[in-house]
XYZ file of C-alpha atoms in Angstrom:
254
model
C -9.155 -11.544 43.084
C -9.955 -8.468 45.161
C -10.226 -5.075 43.454
C -9.522 -1.618 44.832
C -9.098 1.988 43.746
C -6.179 4.318 44.419
C -7.602 7.630 45.594
C -7.904 10.057 48.497
C -9.148 8.050 51.485
C -11.774 10.722 52.121
C -13.546 9.204 49.084
C -14.097 5.901 50.905
C -17.904 6.144 50.882
C -17.953 6.730 47.106
C -15.502 3.878 46.509
C -17.688 1.638 48.663
C -20.766 2.674 46.688
C -19.136 1.713 43.383
C -18.572 -1.786 44.747
C -14.817 -2.037 45.249
C -13.475 -4.457 47.839
C -11.115 -1.879 49.363
C -9.604 1.569 48.903
C -5.886 2.222 48.381
C -4.904 5.456 50.105
C -2.068 7.899 49.505
C 0.289 7.426 52.435
C 2.339 10.559 51.742
C -0.911 12.521 51.972
C -2.568 11.333 55.168
C 0.729 10.774 56.993
C 1.247 14.547 56.861
C -2.228 15.516 58.076
C -2.788 16.971 61.514
C -4.117 14.643 64.204
C -7.489 16.356 63.943
C -7.687 15.783 60.191
C -6.707 12.152 60.557
C -9.165 11.471 63.388
C -12.038 12.817 61.273
C -11.176 10.296 58.545
C -10.987 7.456 61.082
C -14.600 8.267 61.922
C -15.516 7.879 58.236
C -14.005 4.409 58.174
C -15.763 3.360 61.365
C -19.051 3.401 59.418
C -17.677 2.040 56.129
C -18.007 -1.538 54.956
C -14.653 -1.422 53.150
C -11.229 -0.619 54.560
C -7.964 0.887 53.409
C -6.303 -2.500 52.977
C -3.374 -1.039 51.031
C -1.610 2.279 50.531
C 0.592 3.713 47.795
C 2.976 6.693 47.603
C 5.157 5.620 50.513
C 7.294 8.763 50.777
C 6.779 12.520 50.369
C 8.101 13.722 47.000
C 10.574 16.041 48.736
C 12.127 13.255 50.831
C 15.296 11.843 49.238
C 16.644 8.434 50.228
C 19.647 8.298 47.876
C 22.706 10.542 48.045
C 23.714 13.452 50.256
C 20.170 14.681 50.898
C 19.172 11.425 52.609
C 18.397 11.918 56.304
C 17.835 8.624 58.127
C 16.473 10.258 61.279
C 13.919 12.213 59.242
C 12.877 9.037 57.402
C 12.371 7.006 60.583
C 10.397 9.795 62.232
C 8.100 9.995 59.205
C 7.673 6.213 59.007
C 6.619 5.933 62.658
C 3.756 8.353 62.073
C 2.879 6.896 58.656
C 2.876 3.250 59.728
C 1.028 3.912 62.974
C -1.741 5.588 60.957
C -1.828 2.679 58.526
C -2.163 0.370 61.505
C -5.111 2.372 62.857
C -6.782 2.097 59.453
C -6.252 -1.660 59.371
C -3.876 -1.568 56.433
C -1.301 -4.306 55.886
C 0.614 -3.276 52.741
C 2.215 -0.156 51.292
C 3.635 0.326 47.809
C 7.194 1.634 47.514
C 7.082 3.618 44.280
C 8.198 7.135 45.232
C 10.237 7.669 42.075
C 11.449 11.160 42.936
C 12.683 9.989 46.327
C 14.822 7.215 44.896
C 16.313 9.091 41.925
C 20.028 8.575 41.283
C 21.601 11.973 42.044
C 24.053 13.668 39.699
C 27.532 12.276 40.186
C 26.344 8.934 41.594
C 26.579 5.608 39.768
C 23.730 3.169 39.295
C 25.625 0.537 41.267
C 26.249 2.698 44.349
C 22.704 4.024 44.243
C 21.300 0.505 43.999
C 23.284 -0.587 47.057
C 22.062 2.498 48.925
C 18.487 1.646 47.978
C 18.985 -1.894 49.265
C 19.959 -0.535 52.696
C 17.116 1.999 52.755
C 14.567 -0.635 51.745
C 15.848 -2.931 54.507
C 15.413 -0.101 57.006
C 11.883 0.616 55.766
C 11.010 -3.083 55.761
C 12.200 -3.634 59.318
C 10.287 -0.591 60.551
C 7.154 -1.761 58.696
C 7.452 -5.209 60.282
C 7.021 -3.606 63.702
C 3.495 -2.687 62.599
C 2.706 -5.901 60.719
C 2.990 -4.121 57.374
C 4.471 -5.430 54.113
C 6.335 -3.393 51.489
C 5.640 -3.928 47.776
C 8.495 -2.671 45.570
C 7.054 -0.905 42.517
C 9.204 -0.659 39.363
C 8.446 2.664 37.644
C 8.961 3.749 34.050
C 11.947 5.928 33.141
C 9.901 9.119 32.925
C 9.314 8.851 36.699
C 12.640 7.595 38.024
C 16.060 6.362 36.931
C 16.356 3.522 39.454
C 14.358 0.244 39.390
C 12.473 0.525 36.101
C 11.645 -3.117 35.371
C 10.161 -6.066 37.171
C 13.512 -7.848 36.887
C 15.314 -4.976 38.634
C 12.617 -4.908 41.289
C 13.077 -8.630 41.844
C 16.840 -8.106 42.175
C 16.229 -5.435 44.823
C 13.824 -7.748 46.661
C 16.408 -10.534 46.626
C 19.126 -8.278 48.057
C 16.836 -6.929 50.792
C 15.849 -10.499 51.730
C 13.092 -9.689 54.235
C 9.918 -11.756 54.480
C 7.698 -8.658 54.444
C 9.289 -7.059 51.368
C 8.000 -8.240 47.988
C 7.224 -7.120 44.470
C 4.414 -5.321 42.654
C 3.569 -5.644 38.950
C 2.050 -2.502 37.433
C 0.534 -3.012 33.974
C 0.992 0.657 33.017
C 4.679 0.855 33.919
C 5.429 -2.493 32.269
C 3.779 -1.293 29.039
C 5.633 2.020 29.145
C 8.920 0.149 29.507
C 7.858 -2.362 26.820
C 8.689 -5.102 29.298
C 7.713 -8.668 28.445
C 4.639 -9.599 30.491
C 6.150 -13.057 30.796
C 8.488 -11.564 33.409
C 5.564 -11.770 35.828
C 5.848 -15.557 35.999
C 9.642 -15.341 36.159
C 9.576 -12.867 39.074
C 6.641 -14.314 41.010
C 5.266 -14.584 43.609
C 3.908 -11.034 43.677
C 2.632 -9.118 46.688
C 0.336 -6.733 44.815
C -0.701 -5.393 41.386
C -1.750 -2.093 39.805
C -3.548 -1.559 36.520
C -4.143 1.290 34.058
C -3.945 1.528 30.284
C -0.708 2.586 28.588
C -2.414 5.373 26.643
C -3.076 8.276 28.996
C -2.817 6.018 32.056
C -6.579 5.697 31.689
C -8.926 3.459 33.667
C -9.615 0.162 31.822
C -13.248 0.986 31.056
C -13.688 -1.562 28.256
C -12.355 -4.965 27.300
C -9.052 -4.971 25.423
C -6.184 -7.255 24.549
C -3.965 -5.137 26.806
C -6.051 -5.874 29.891
C -6.745 -9.467 28.905
C -3.036 -10.280 28.576
C -2.308 -8.879 32.033
C -4.954 -11.120 33.563
C -3.763 -14.149 31.602
C -0.162 -13.876 32.786
C -1.245 -13.226 36.367
C -3.494 -16.282 36.371
C -0.738 -18.385 34.787
C 1.629 -17.315 37.567
C -0.906 -18.323 40.221
C -1.636 -14.775 41.410
C -4.998 -14.406 43.136
C -4.358 -11.363 45.326
C -5.369 -7.710 45.078
C -5.456 -5.437 42.040
C -5.836 -1.655 42.366
C -6.714 0.745 39.583
C -4.100 3.498 39.645
C -4.824 5.837 36.770
C -6.257 9.106 35.536
C -9.848 10.038 34.795
C -11.887 13.200 34.286
C -14.848 11.433 35.910
C -13.333 8.852 38.221
C -16.580 7.636 39.718
C -18.310 6.918 36.402
C -15.181 5.396 34.898
C -14.507 3.266 37.964
C -17.970 1.692 37.700
C -17.223 0.568 34.136
C -13.627 -0.423 34.922
C -14.638 -2.571 37.885
C -17.106 -4.462 35.678
C -14.333 -5.114 33.146
C -11.888 -6.354 35.799
C -14.415 -8.650 37.442
C -15.336 -10.027 34.018
C -11.744 -11.012 33.248
C -11.285 -12.404 36.750
C -14.302 -14.664 36.404
C -13.523 -15.764 32.829
């Protein structure tokens, strides 16, 4: 497997130094930078041995894609800038989490909101395809959103969207928070991407544990050999990422 770290892409040199295979950037951050800010980061990557292969945080937190606040023109305008910058960075996949953006508004039903999300995800997927980019649907726990909380629901959304470049992500942290059976990974495979962090405190997996071991076991059983990004919290991300990367590589090689 290939291992990456979710962080500000301006940290690429530090992430490279730790030994990660790639960095996972925050799309809703660098998509909103000025051209000058973005060009300065492109220069950083021109001398880096790793790339931003993937990105997370597809949409700005203030951008709504469900209900009356949804503005299709605004979304498409944003995506053109965002995906063109991903393309310049050599990135081929973005994670569609964005829990605040896809919240079911007051007065709307789950069913109508789900159908709206299907149409929005199709629109995003088709726009991404123009740039050779894939979309990984990320189920999020209920404290972050009220729509698509489990891997099964994410798989249902993927099936309704029915685009070759739209797939599914399994996030160990969100699955634990939702107390979802890890066996769903095999049921909902193949996956496009994975994220990992511990349930307690969304911490980096800095030591071996049954929690991390089980995640690797079910992924291997499902035939997954793709990327895994650490997406968590740390008071000393560089020191913790060194230890976490050793743990992940150990389980991968076991």
